[in-house]
Short mmCIF file of C-alpha atoms in Angstrom, two decimals:
data_model
loop_
_atom_site.label_atom_id
_atom_site.label_comp_id
_atom_site.label_asym_id
_atom_site.label_seq_id
_atom_site.Cartn_x
_atom_site.Cartn_y
_atom_site.Cartn_z
CA MET A 1 239.09 -44.69 214.64
CA LEU A 2 242.09 -43.35 216.58
CA LEU A 3 243.67 -46.84 216.63
CA VAL A 4 243.21 -47.19 212.86
CA ALA A 5 244.82 -43.78 212.34
CA PHE A 6 247.88 -44.88 214.33
CA LEU A 7 248.28 -48.34 212.78
CA PHE A 8 247.53 -47.31 209.20
CA PRO A 9 248.86 -43.76 208.64
CA LEU A 10 247.57 -43.40 205.08
CA THR A 11 244.06 -44.45 206.15
CA GLY A 12 244.42 -41.98 208.99
CA LEU A 13 245.17 -39.27 206.45
CA TYR A 14 241.83 -39.94 204.75
CA LEU A 15 240.12 -39.69 208.14
CA ILE A 16 241.86 -36.36 208.75
CA VAL A 17 240.52 -35.01 205.45
CA ILE A 18 236.98 -35.98 206.44
CA SER A 19 237.29 -34.59 209.96
CA MET A 20 238.68 -31.23 208.80
CA LEU A 21 235.11 -29.91 208.65
CA LEU A 22 233.05 -32.84 209.92
CA GLY A 23 234.92 -33.62 213.13
CA PRO A 24 233.50 -32.68 216.55
CA GLU A 25 235.31 -30.06 218.62
CA TYR A 26 235.66 -28.97 222.24
CA GLU A 27 236.38 -25.41 223.28
CA LEU A 28 238.55 -24.58 226.26
CA GLY A 29 237.35 -21.34 227.82
CA GLY A 30 239.50 -18.27 227.32
CA GLN A 31 239.72 -17.54 231.04
CA SER A 32 241.27 -20.95 231.66
CA LEU A 33 244.18 -19.81 229.51
CA GLY A 34 244.74 -16.68 231.45
CA GLY A 35 242.04 -14.30 230.27
CA GLY A 36 242.41 -11.17 228.23
CA ALA A 37 240.95 -10.10 224.91
CA GLN A 38 243.33 -12.34 223.01
CA PHE A 39 241.76 -15.44 224.56
CA ALA A 40 238.17 -14.28 224.53
CA ARG A 41 237.16 -17.01 222.09
CA GLY A 42 239.09 -19.74 223.86
CA LEU A 43 241.13 -22.54 222.37
CA THR A 44 239.38 -25.22 220.35
CA LEU A 45 240.45 -28.87 220.28
CA ARG A 46 239.01 -31.00 217.49
CA LEU A 47 238.99 -34.62 216.39
CA ASP A 48 241.43 -33.99 213.57
CA ASP A 49 243.93 -32.60 216.10
CA PHE A 50 244.11 -36.02 217.73
CA LEU A 51 244.08 -37.84 214.39
CA LEU A 52 246.92 -35.65 213.16
CA LEU A 53 248.89 -36.39 216.32
CA LEU A 54 248.45 -40.16 215.98
CA VAL A 55 249.14 -40.30 212.25
CA GLY A 56 252.13 -38.04 212.76
CA CYS A 57 253.51 -40.30 215.50
CA ALA A 58 253.10 -43.32 213.22
CA TRP A 59 254.89 -41.49 210.40
CA LEU A 60 257.75 -40.42 212.69
CA ALA A 61 258.01 -43.98 214.02
CA LYS A 62 258.35 -45.21 210.46
CA ILE A 63 261.11 -42.69 209.80
CA ALA A 64 262.94 -43.75 212.96
CA LEU A 65 262.53 -47.52 212.71
CA VAL A 66 262.03 -48.56 209.08
CA HIS A 67 265.32 -47.65 207.51
CA GLN A 68 264.40 -48.62 203.98
CA GLY A 69 261.28 -46.47 203.97
CA GLY A 70 262.45 -43.94 206.49
CA GLN A 71 263.26 -41.11 204.12
CA TYR A 72 261.44 -37.86 203.77
CA LEU A 73 260.97 -35.57 200.83
CA GLN A 74 262.27 -32.04 201.10
CA SER A 75 259.99 -29.75 199.11
CA PRO A 76 260.39 -26.27 197.58
CA LEU A 77 258.50 -24.75 200.53
CA ASN A 78 260.71 -26.06 203.34
CA LYS A 79 262.93 -23.00 203.56
CA ALA A 80 260.04 -20.51 203.51
CA ILE A 81 258.12 -22.48 206.14
CA ALA A 82 261.23 -22.70 208.33
CA TYR A 83 261.80 -18.94 208.17
CA TYR A 84 258.17 -18.13 209.02
CA LEU A 85 257.99 -20.66 211.86
CA GLY A 86 261.37 -19.58 213.18
CA ILE A 87 260.37 -15.92 213.43
CA SER A 88 257.01 -16.80 215.02
CA ILE A 89 258.66 -19.00 217.64
CA ALA A 90 261.41 -16.46 218.35
CA ALA A 91 258.90 -13.61 218.69
CA THR A 92 256.78 -15.66 221.09
CA LEU A 93 259.78 -16.69 223.20
CA ILE A 94 260.87 -13.05 223.47
CA GLY A 95 257.30 -12.13 224.41
CA ILE A 96 257.35 -14.76 227.16
CA LEU A 97 260.69 -13.53 228.49
CA VAL A 98 259.56 -9.89 228.74
CA GLY A 99 256.17 -10.81 230.20
CA ARG A 100 253.92 -9.93 227.23
CA VAL A 101 252.94 -13.54 226.50
CA ARG A 102 251.71 -16.15 228.98
CA PRO A 103 253.90 -19.24 228.41
CA PHE A 104 251.13 -21.86 228.30
CA ALA A 105 248.78 -19.82 226.15
CA GLY A 106 251.47 -18.64 223.73
CA SER A 107 252.93 -22.12 223.27
CA PHE A 108 249.54 -23.81 222.91
CA PHE A 109 248.23 -21.29 220.41
CA LEU A 110 251.48 -21.45 218.47
CA LEU A 111 251.20 -25.23 218.15
CA LYS A 112 247.54 -24.92 217.18
CA TYR A 113 248.18 -22.28 214.56
CA TYR A 114 250.93 -24.17 212.79
CA GLU A 115 249.80 -27.78 212.96
CA TYR A 116 248.81 -27.55 209.30
CA PHE A 117 252.48 -27.24 208.35
CA PHE A 118 252.97 -30.66 209.91
CA LEU A 119 250.01 -31.86 207.83
CA TYR A 120 251.79 -30.52 204.73
CA PHE A 121 255.01 -32.46 205.43
CA MET A 122 253.14 -35.59 206.46
CA THR A 123 250.94 -35.62 203.34
CA LEU A 124 253.95 -35.01 201.13
CA ASN A 125 255.65 -38.12 202.51
CA LEU A 126 252.75 -40.50 203.11
CA VAL A 127 251.28 -40.20 199.60
CA THR A 128 253.16 -42.42 197.16
CA ASP A 129 251.31 -42.29 193.83
CA GLU A 130 248.89 -40.26 191.73
CA LYS A 131 245.99 -42.60 192.47
CA GLN A 132 246.19 -41.72 196.16
CA ILE A 133 246.28 -38.02 195.28
CA LYS A 134 243.09 -38.34 193.25
CA GLN A 135 241.43 -40.30 196.05
CA LEU A 136 242.29 -37.61 198.60
CA VAL A 137 240.87 -34.94 196.29
CA THR A 138 237.68 -36.97 195.89
CA VAL A 139 237.32 -37.37 199.66
CA SER A 140 237.84 -33.63 200.21
CA LEU A 141 235.23 -32.75 197.57
CA ALA A 142 232.76 -35.24 199.05
CA THR A 143 233.33 -33.63 202.46
CA CYS A 144 232.64 -30.22 200.94
CA PHE A 145 229.42 -31.61 199.44
CA LEU A 146 228.20 -32.76 202.87
CA VAL A 147 229.22 -29.49 204.52
CA SER A 148 227.31 -27.54 201.85
CA LEU A 149 224.18 -29.61 202.45
CA TYR A 150 224.47 -28.94 206.18
CA ALA A 151 224.81 -25.20 205.58
CA ILE A 152 221.74 -25.20 203.34
CA TYR A 153 219.85 -27.11 206.04
CA GLN A 154 220.78 -24.39 208.53
CA MET A 155 219.62 -21.72 206.10
CA ALA A 156 216.28 -23.51 205.65
CA ASN A 157 215.85 -23.38 209.44
CA GLY A 158 216.42 -19.65 209.48
CA GLU A 159 219.93 -19.90 210.92
CA ARG A 160 223.13 -18.27 209.74
CA ALA A 161 225.27 -21.07 208.35
CA SER A 162 228.49 -22.19 210.03
CA ALA A 163 230.55 -25.37 209.94
CA PRO A 164 229.20 -28.51 211.67
CA PHE A 165 229.97 -29.15 215.36
CA GLU A 166 230.92 -25.54 216.11
CA GLY A 167 228.53 -25.23 219.04
CA LYS A 168 225.97 -22.50 219.65
CA GLU A 169 228.19 -19.67 218.45
CA GLY A 170 229.62 -20.81 215.13
CA GLU A 171 232.04 -19.00 212.86
CA PRO A 172 230.30 -18.26 209.54
CA ASN A 173 233.42 -16.44 208.35
CA THR A 174 235.42 -19.66 208.72
CA LEU A 175 232.90 -21.68 206.73
CA GLY A 176 232.80 -18.93 204.11
CA GLY A 177 236.58 -18.99 203.69
CA TYR A 178 236.58 -22.78 203.41
CA LEU A 179 233.84 -22.70 200.77
CA VAL A 180 235.61 -20.03 198.73
CA PHE A 181 238.74 -22.19 198.62
CA MET A 182 236.97 -25.47 197.83
CA LEU A 183 234.71 -23.90 195.21
CA SER A 184 237.85 -22.51 193.58
CA ILE A 185 239.18 -26.08 193.29
CA VAL A 186 235.91 -27.19 191.68
CA THR A 187 236.01 -24.20 189.32
CA GLY A 188 239.55 -25.13 188.29
CA LEU A 189 238.40 -28.64 187.39
CA LEU A 190 235.43 -27.37 185.40
CA MET A 191 237.34 -24.64 183.53
CA THR A 192 240.15 -26.98 182.40
CA PRO A 193 239.22 -29.06 179.31
CA GLY A 194 239.34 -32.77 180.09
CA ALA A 195 239.97 -32.27 183.82
CA SER A 196 236.55 -33.19 185.18
CA ARG A 197 235.43 -36.76 184.58
CA ASN A 198 232.28 -36.25 186.62
CA ARG A 199 231.04 -32.86 185.50
CA ALA A 200 227.51 -33.43 186.78
CA PHE A 201 228.76 -33.89 190.35
CA HIS A 202 231.15 -30.95 190.09
CA PHE A 203 228.43 -28.65 188.74
CA LEU A 204 226.08 -29.79 191.51
CA LEU A 205 228.79 -29.17 194.12
CA LEU A 206 229.45 -25.73 192.66
CA LEU A 207 225.75 -24.88 192.87
CA LEU A 208 225.26 -26.20 196.41
CA GLY A 209 228.49 -24.60 197.60
CA PHE A 210 227.45 -21.26 196.12
CA ILE A 211 224.12 -21.42 197.97
CA ALA A 212 225.91 -22.43 201.18
CA LEU A 213 228.34 -19.54 200.78
CA GLN A 214 225.44 -17.09 200.63
CA ALA A 215 223.99 -18.69 203.76
CA THR A 216 227.10 -17.68 205.74
CA LEU A 217 226.35 -13.96 205.23
CA SER A 218 230.11 -13.45 205.55
CA ARG A 219 231.14 -10.20 203.87
CA SER A 220 234.83 -11.14 203.91
CA SER A 221 233.94 -14.34 202.09
CA PHE A 222 231.75 -12.47 199.61
CA LEU A 223 234.64 -10.12 198.87
CA ALA A 224 237.04 -13.04 198.43
CA ALA A 225 234.58 -14.82 196.13
CA ALA A 226 234.14 -11.64 194.07
CA VAL A 227 237.90 -11.33 193.54
CA VAL A 228 238.16 -15.02 192.61
CA LEU A 229 235.35 -14.51 190.11
CA ALA A 230 237.11 -11.44 188.70
CA VAL A 231 240.35 -13.40 188.22
CA PHE A 232 238.44 -16.28 186.64
CA THR A 233 236.60 -13.87 184.34
CA GLY A 234 239.87 -12.30 183.24
CA TYR A 235 241.31 -15.74 182.52
CA ILE A 236 238.44 -16.86 180.29
CA SER A 237 237.74 -13.48 178.65
CA ARG A 238 239.50 -14.39 175.40
CA ARG A 239 238.94 -18.13 175.39
CA ARG A 240 235.20 -18.22 176.13
CA PRO A 241 233.53 -14.90 175.29
CA LEU A 242 230.03 -16.40 175.59
CA LEU A 243 230.68 -17.58 179.15
CA LEU A 244 232.16 -14.18 179.95
CA THR A 245 228.98 -12.50 178.70
CA LEU A 246 226.80 -14.80 180.82
CA ILE A 247 228.88 -14.05 183.95
CA ILE A 248 228.61 -10.30 183.41
CA LEU A 249 224.85 -10.53 182.86
CA GLY A 250 224.51 -12.70 185.98
CA LEU A 251 226.42 -10.17 188.08
CA MET A 252 224.31 -7.31 186.76
CA ALA A 253 221.19 -9.24 187.75
CA ALA A 254 222.52 -10.03 191.26
CA PRO A 255 220.13 -7.57 192.97
CA VAL A 256 217.30 -9.64 191.47
CA TRP A 257 218.41 -13.21 192.16
CA ALA A 258 220.43 -12.76 195.37
CA PRO A 259 218.48 -13.65 198.55
CA LYS A 260 217.16 -10.67 200.50
CA SER A 261 219.29 -11.61 203.51
CA VAL A 262 222.44 -11.39 201.37
CA ARG A 263 221.43 -8.04 199.85
CA ASP A 264 220.60 -6.65 203.27
CA ARG A 265 223.88 -7.92 204.73
CA VAL A 266 225.96 -6.26 202.02
CA MET A 267 224.00 -3.00 202.04
CA TYR A 268 224.02 -2.83 205.85
CA THR A 269 227.71 -1.97 205.59
CA PHE A 270 226.70 1.47 204.32
CA THR A 271 223.08 1.86 205.43
CA GLN A 272 223.19 1.16 209.17
CA PRO A 273 221.37 3.95 211.04
CA ALA A 274 223.75 6.63 212.26
CA ILE A 275 225.29 6.12 215.71
CA GLU A 276 227.23 9.16 216.80
CA GLY A 277 230.90 8.41 217.41
CA GLU A 278 230.56 4.68 216.68
CA GLN A 279 230.90 4.66 212.89
CA PHE A 280 233.87 5.39 210.68
CA ARG A 281 233.22 8.13 208.11
CA ILE A 282 234.97 9.35 204.98
CA GLY A 283 233.12 12.46 203.86
CA VAL A 284 229.47 11.54 203.53
CA VAL A 285 230.18 7.81 203.39
CA LYS A 286 229.89 5.88 206.65
CA VAL A 287 230.33 2.19 207.43
CA ASP A 288 228.61 0.03 210.03
CA THR A 289 229.95 -0.53 213.53
CA SER A 290 231.32 -4.01 212.75
CA THR A 291 233.42 -2.71 209.87
CA THR A 292 234.41 0.27 212.01
CA ASP A 293 235.69 -2.06 214.73
CA ARG A 294 237.80 -3.89 212.16
CA LEU A 295 239.25 -0.64 210.83
CA ARG A 296 240.02 0.55 214.35
CA SER A 297 241.72 -2.76 215.12
CA TRP A 298 244.19 -2.01 212.34
CA GLY A 299 245.11 1.19 214.18
CA GLN A 300 245.39 -0.72 217.47
CA ALA A 301 247.70 -3.23 215.78
CA VAL A 302 249.97 -0.46 214.53
CA GLU A 303 250.12 1.10 217.99
CA ALA A 304 250.96 -2.29 219.54
CA TRP A 305 253.57 -2.96 216.85
CA LYS A 306 255.37 0.31 217.60
CA SER A 307 256.46 -1.10 220.97
CA SER A 308 258.37 -3.91 219.22
CA PRO A 309 258.64 -3.17 215.49
CA LEU A 310 261.18 -5.82 214.51
CA TRP A 311 259.70 -9.05 215.92
CA GLY A 312 256.38 -7.92 217.39
CA LEU A 313 254.77 -8.88 220.68
CA GLY A 314 254.67 -12.65 220.13
CA VAL A 315 251.74 -14.94 219.33
CA THR A 316 248.86 -13.98 221.69
CA GLY A 317 250.86 -10.95 222.86
CA GLY A 318 248.98 -8.47 220.70
CA PRO A 319 245.31 -7.41 220.74
CA PHE A 320 242.73 -9.79 219.31
CA MET A 321 241.38 -8.81 215.89
CA ASP A 322 239.61 -10.38 212.92
CA ALA A 323 242.17 -9.33 210.32
CA MET A 324 245.19 -11.40 209.32
CA TYR A 325 247.70 -8.79 208.27
CA PRO A 326 247.55 -6.32 211.18
CA LYS A 327 247.50 -9.25 213.61
CA LEU A 328 250.57 -10.69 211.90
CA LEU A 329 252.30 -7.31 212.20
CA ALA A 330 251.43 -6.94 215.89
CA ASP A 331 252.38 -10.52 216.79
CA THR A 332 255.56 -11.02 214.74
CA GLY A 333 256.59 -7.55 213.56
CA ILE A 334 258.29 -6.63 210.30
CA LEU A 335 260.27 -9.88 210.26
CA GLY A 336 257.07 -11.92 210.51
CA LEU A 337 255.39 -9.90 207.78
CA VAL A 338 258.39 -10.34 205.46
CA THR A 339 258.73 -14.08 206.07
CA PHE A 340 254.98 -14.55 205.62
CA GLY A 341 255.21 -12.70 202.31
CA PHE A 342 258.12 -14.93 201.27
CA LEU A 343 256.07 -18.01 202.19
CA MET A 344 253.10 -16.82 200.13
CA TRP A 345 255.38 -16.04 197.18
CA SER A 346 256.93 -19.52 197.46
CA VAL A 347 253.48 -21.16 197.45
CA TYR A 348 252.48 -19.15 194.38
CA ARG A 349 255.75 -19.96 192.60
CA LEU A 350 255.32 -23.69 193.30
CA ALA A 351 251.77 -23.76 191.93
CA ARG A 352 252.53 -21.49 188.97
CA SER A 353 255.54 -23.52 187.86
CA ALA A 354 253.60 -26.77 188.36
CA LEU A 355 250.84 -25.48 186.09
CA GLY A 356 253.39 -25.08 183.32
CA GLU A 357 255.14 -28.41 183.93
CA ILE A 358 252.20 -30.79 184.41
CA ASP A 359 250.45 -31.90 181.21
CA ASP A 360 247.70 -34.01 182.80
CA PRO A 361 244.34 -32.12 182.49
CA TYR A 362 243.08 -33.34 185.87
CA PHE A 363 246.08 -32.05 187.77
CA GLN A 364 246.10 -28.88 185.69
CA GLY A 365 242.54 -28.28 186.87
CA ILE A 366 243.49 -28.87 190.51
CA ILE A 367 246.45 -26.51 190.26
CA ALA A 368 244.43 -23.81 188.47
CA GLY A 369 241.75 -24.09 191.15
CA PHE A 370 244.38 -23.88 193.88
CA LEU A 371 245.73 -20.66 192.37
CA LEU A 372 242.22 -19.20 192.32
CA GLY A 373 241.71 -20.25 195.93
CA PHE A 374 245.11 -18.84 196.87
CA VAL A 375 244.05 -15.40 195.62
CA GLY A 376 240.75 -15.76 197.45
CA MET A 377 242.46 -16.57 200.75
CA LEU A 378 244.75 -13.55 200.45
CA VAL A 379 241.66 -11.35 200.08
CA HIS A 380 239.75 -13.19 202.80
CA GLY A 381 242.58 -12.35 205.18
CA ILE A 382 241.57 -8.68 205.08
CA GLY A 383 238.59 -9.43 207.32
CA ALA A 384 239.59 -12.69 209.03
CA ASN A 385 242.62 -14.44 210.51
CA THR A 386 242.53 -16.72 207.48
CA PHE A 387 246.06 -18.13 207.58
CA ILE A 388 245.82 -19.20 211.22
CA ILE A 389 242.30 -20.68 211.03
CA VAL A 390 242.85 -24.43 211.03
CA ARG A 391 239.57 -25.32 209.29
CA ILE A 392 240.63 -23.21 206.31
CA MET A 393 244.36 -23.88 206.36
CA GLU A 394 244.18 -27.67 206.62
CA PRO A 395 242.53 -28.00 203.18
CA PHE A 396 244.83 -25.27 201.82
CA TRP A 397 248.03 -27.00 202.90
CA LEU A 398 246.67 -30.42 201.98
CA TYR A 399 246.32 -29.26 198.38
CA ALA A 400 249.69 -27.51 198.48
CA ALA A 401 251.27 -30.83 199.50
CA LEU A 402 249.40 -32.74 196.80
CA ILE A 403 250.59 -30.31 194.14
CA ALA A 404 254.19 -30.57 195.37
CA LYS A 405 253.89 -34.37 195.31
CA VAL A 406 252.51 -34.39 191.77
CA VAL A 407 255.49 -32.36 190.60
CA TYR A 408 257.86 -34.78 192.29
CA LEU A 409 256.13 -37.92 190.97
CA ARG A 410 256.02 -36.55 187.44
CA SER A 411 259.71 -35.69 187.62
CA LYS A 412 260.50 -39.34 188.46
CA LYS A 413 258.56 -40.81 185.53
CA PRO A 414 260.86 -42.37 182.94
CA VAL A 415 261.39 -40.53 179.66
CA GLY A 416 262.43 -43.17 177.17
CA LYS A 417 264.99 -45.28 179.03
CA LYS A 418 266.09 -42.53 181.37
CA GLU A 419 264.48 -41.15 184.47
CA ARG A 420 263.77 -37.46 184.61
CA PRO A 421 266.00 -35.63 187.06
CA SER A 422 264.28 -34.35 190.18
CA PRO A 423 263.44 -30.65 190.23
CA PRO A 424 266.34 -28.80 191.88
CA MET A 425 264.35 -28.08 195.05
CA PHE A 426 263.28 -31.71 195.59
CA ASN A 427 265.54 -34.28 197.17
CA ARG A 428 265.56 -37.12 199.66
CA ARG A 429 267.31 -36.96 202.99
CA SER A 430 268.26 -39.48 205.64
CA SER A 431 265.79 -40.85 208.15
CA ARG A 432 267.40 -39.56 211.34
CA LEU A 433 264.92 -37.79 213.58
CA GLY A 434 267.38 -34.97 214.08
CA SER A 435 267.26 -34.07 210.40
CA LEU A 436 263.53 -33.64 209.95
CA PRO A 437 262.39 -30.62 207.94
CA ALA A 438 261.74 -27.41 209.83
#
């Protein structure tokens, strides 16, 4: 498999898509990286890490050696990605210099966190036509189908669902975030007239994925899914009033049809027996200890950030927490938060403009689903490190690259006897290794 990935980069890309959730993984213990709360969960190496490395090496070799094909496409997101990566690297280097970050751990985690940006650039350049884009989407949906079946199997065995090959202590929150994003893609295909050519499969995937999502018992994922549903409901409110009515009735009946484990999990947030001094209270309302720990971690992040407000403590320099935004603030400071916001705005602008430019129903459905998933991931980040979780971000940036590629390919299609000009933010650059995108 690894040899195939190196010799045939595009085939390797398909293998990467499959292994995003179905690839085995190996966890390096946190203490081997130097200990501390930041490394308590260790560093995980997975099959797709090695596949990505080999496919990437093959792609870079092509750029270096095959002059006729050795060009790369510069996309609308290059600048935003470069700013975000630059601040993260600079903050970590400063953290290493002042002794807040262990060099090996900081560098390794930094590479691990941002490998999906490399996947974005690689996908953008390896894919050459719309047929390949559709095939990659099909493979990713088929992978989601298998993952959903596995989660339902876990639920049937009385286990809390997590992604395959995650060991004894899985991460249900990670699987939940992945499912919210992928189900958003499926919803986009189903809600766009003419987009889905296999509606039976897409409806089945939506149903199985919804059941699998409940099996995760992930409250952050439930919240993200609720916001996605609210956005979807607002979108269809005028176009399909009957469907809107059915959704509202279904939500009102949720206490009846939702599994008891899901109801208990949601209600436990507010009904956990009182533990003096361990629960956060606002008046008479209290939340459970898990939510309290998350809220307190926000305060810890602010306290850590105060020691270096501009560029933060560096990646792995701050306290560990399951919340994206305070962690981002503690690790990379105000500059990191601003550049991350610019990156998110750039992603939204790319997808939103593509939705208006592309007239193909299939791609409109993919883009609409991506926008729904984008909103869901922003919400999911309140209770998880969503944008640095590789199993969530690899599909996210895969679809971002596919959307950017569709826009480029459509811009190059002839109109009459003339070729459409490329969008202003797309262009080709030389194949020298020194001029690769940031």
